[in-house]
Amino acid sequence: MTKLGTFEVEESFNITGRGIVVLGYCSDFIPKFGMSISIAITDKRDVFKIIGIEIGNIPKNGKKQFGLLIRTSPEMLKYISENKITNQTADVLAD
C-alpha cells in the first residue's frame, strides 16, 4: 500500500446500520471511495477501507473537512463505539 497523505482525526461516531465515521481534516489530497485509512485503535494501527465520504463545509487553517465512513468488523465497531477515535493523525493509503 502507498501512503497518499495524512488525515487529522478530530472525532468519530457510529451511524447505526452503516458503520463508523471518522471526522477530520486534510490539506494535501482528497480522500476517495475505496482508499484505506490506517488508524491507531488499540495498541497497534489498523487499516480500514473507506466505503463512504462526506465533504464538510467547515474549513480549518486551509484544510478541507471530511467525514469518512469506514468498514469495520462487528467487534471493532463495538470497540470504537465505546472508545472514540479522537485527536490523532491517520495515514490514507492506496491499494
mmCIF file of C-alpha atoms in Angstrom:
data_model
loop_
_atom_site.group_PDB
_atom_site.id
_atom_site.type_symbol
_atom_site.label_atom_id
_atom_site.label_comp_id
_atom_site.label_asym_id
_atom_site.label_seq_id
_atom_site.Cartn_x
_atom_site.Cartn_y
_atom_site.Cartn_z
ATOM 1 C CA MET A 1 0.000 0.000 0.000
ATOM 2 C CA THR A 2 1.164 3.520 -0.804
ATOM 3 C CA LYS A 3 0.715 6.426 1.606
ATOM 4 C CA LEU A 4 -1.141 9.269 -0.116
ATOM 5 C CA GLY A 5 -1.306 11.721 2.753
ATOM 6 C CA THR A 6 -2.441 12.313 6.303
ATOM 7 C CA PHE A 7 -5.871 12.791 7.798
ATOM 8 C CA GLU A 8 -6.254 14.665 11.087
ATOM 9 C CA VAL A 9 -8.975 12.830 13.009
ATOM 10 C CA GLU A 10 -10.934 15.059 15.377
ATOM 11 C CA GLU A 11 -13.723 12.708 16.388
ATOM 12 C CA SER A 12 -15.641 9.590 15.481
ATOM 13 C CA PHE A 13 -19.217 8.410 15.756
ATOM 14 C CA ASN A 14 -21.384 5.452 14.811
ATOM 15 C CA ILE A 15 -24.187 5.569 12.251
ATOM 16 C CA THR A 16 -26.482 2.677 13.144
ATOM 17 C CA GLY A 17 -26.671 0.180 10.329
ATOM 18 C CA ARG A 18 -23.868 1.857 8.354
ATOM 19 C CA GLY A 19 -20.667 1.929 10.400
ATOM 20 C CA ILE A 20 -18.126 4.270 11.917
ATOM 21 C CA VAL A 21 -17.490 7.794 10.658
ATOM 22 C CA VAL A 22 -14.165 9.477 11.360
ATOM 23 C CA LEU A 23 -14.455 13.248 11.070
ATOM 24 C CA GLY A 24 -11.400 15.353 10.387
ATOM 25 C CA TYR A 25 -9.288 17.416 8.016
ATOM 26 C CA CYS A 26 -6.704 17.035 5.274
ATOM 27 C CA SER A 27 -4.850 19.528 3.102
ATOM 28 C CA ASP A 28 -2.609 17.539 0.803
ATOM 29 C CA PHE A 29 -5.164 15.395 -1.087
ATOM 30 C CA ILE A 30 -8.841 14.485 -1.377
ATOM 31 C CA PRO A 31 -9.772 11.049 0.018
ATOM 32 C CA LYS A 32 -11.766 8.831 -2.312
ATOM 33 C CA PHE A 33 -14.051 5.836 -2.058
ATOM 34 C CA GLY A 34 -12.047 2.605 -1.991
ATOM 35 C CA MET A 35 -8.910 4.042 -0.404
ATOM 36 C CA SER A 36 -7.840 2.786 3.016
ATOM 37 C CA ILE A 37 -7.072 4.573 6.263
ATOM 38 C CA SER A 38 -4.597 3.437 8.911
ATOM 39 C CA ILE A 39 -5.719 4.443 12.415
ATOM 40 C CA ALA A 40 -4.331 3.645 15.864
ATOM 41 C CA ILE A 41 -7.302 1.961 17.541
ATOM 42 C CA THR A 42 -5.797 -0.276 20.183
ATOM 43 C CA ASP A 43 -2.079 -0.743 20.800
ATOM 44 C CA LYS A 44 -1.448 -1.069 17.055
ATOM 45 C CA ARG A 45 -2.536 0.569 13.818
ATOM 46 C CA ASP A 46 -5.459 -1.000 11.988
ATOM 47 C CA VAL A 47 -6.264 -0.494 8.306
ATOM 48 C CA PHE A 48 -9.871 0.109 7.235
ATOM 49 C CA LYS A 49 -11.465 0.507 3.808
ATOM 50 C CA ILE A 50 -13.198 3.856 3.130
ATOM 51 C CA ILE A 51 -16.725 2.986 1.991
ATOM 52 C CA GLY A 52 -18.269 6.458 2.034
ATOM 53 C CA ILE A 53 -17.228 10.121 2.028
ATOM 54 C CA GLU A 54 -18.990 13.323 3.023
ATOM 55 C CA ILE A 55 -17.293 16.635 2.285
ATOM 56 C CA GLY A 56 -17.811 19.121 5.095
ATOM 57 C CA ASN A 57 -18.198 22.863 4.854
ATOM 58 C CA ILE A 58 -16.119 23.965 7.850
ATOM 59 C CA PRO A 59 -12.540 24.592 6.650
ATOM 60 C CA LYS A 60 -9.787 24.855 9.254
ATOM 61 C CA ASN A 61 -6.461 26.582 8.574
ATOM 62 C CA GLY A 62 -6.798 25.983 4.827
ATOM 63 C CA LYS A 63 -7.648 22.314 5.282
ATOM 64 C CA LYS A 64 -10.798 20.658 3.966
ATOM 65 C CA GLN A 65 -13.192 18.824 6.279
ATOM 66 C CA PHE A 66 -14.287 15.261 5.519
ATOM 67 C CA GLY A 67 -16.349 12.552 7.143
ATOM 68 C CA LEU A 68 -15.025 9.122 6.190
ATOM 69 C CA LEU A 69 -17.282 6.100 6.618
ATOM 70 C CA ILE A 70 -15.090 3.056 7.279
ATOM 71 C CA ARG A 71 -15.808 -0.671 7.107
ATOM 72 C CA THR A 72 -15.217 -2.498 10.397
ATOM 73 C CA SER A 73 -15.881 -5.903 11.887
ATOM 74 C CA PRO A 74 -18.759 -6.142 14.403
ATOM 75 C CA GLU A 75 -16.217 -6.500 17.231
ATOM 76 C CA MET A 76 -14.251 -3.407 16.123
ATOM 77 C CA LEU A 77 -17.484 -1.459 15.622
ATOM 78 C CA LYS A 78 -18.412 -2.149 19.243
ATOM 79 C CA TYR A 79 -14.917 -1.252 20.479
ATOM 80 C CA ILE A 80 -14.769 2.026 18.524
ATOM 81 C CA SER A 81 -18.309 2.958 19.603
ATOM 82 C CA GLU A 82 -17.231 2.603 23.234
ATOM 83 C CA ASN A 83 -13.722 4.103 22.813
ATOM 84 C CA LYS A 84 -13.941 7.024 20.411
ATOM 85 C CA ILE A 85 -11.185 7.781 17.908
ATOM 86 C CA THR A 86 -10.120 11.371 18.580
ATOM 87 C CA ASN A 87 -7.220 13.767 18.098
ATOM 88 C CA GLN A 88 -4.788 11.691 16.084
ATOM 89 C CA THR A 89 -3.152 11.653 12.688
ATOM 90 C CA ALA A 90 -4.069 8.780 10.399
ATOM 91 C CA ASP A 91 -2.487 7.724 7.112
ATOM 92 C CA VAL A 92 -4.597 7.435 3.977
ATOM 93 C CA LEU A 93 -3.416 4.650 1.682
ATOM 94 C CA ALA A 94 -3.944 3.494 -1.887
ATOM 95 C CA ASP A 95 -4.020 -0.235 -2.615
#
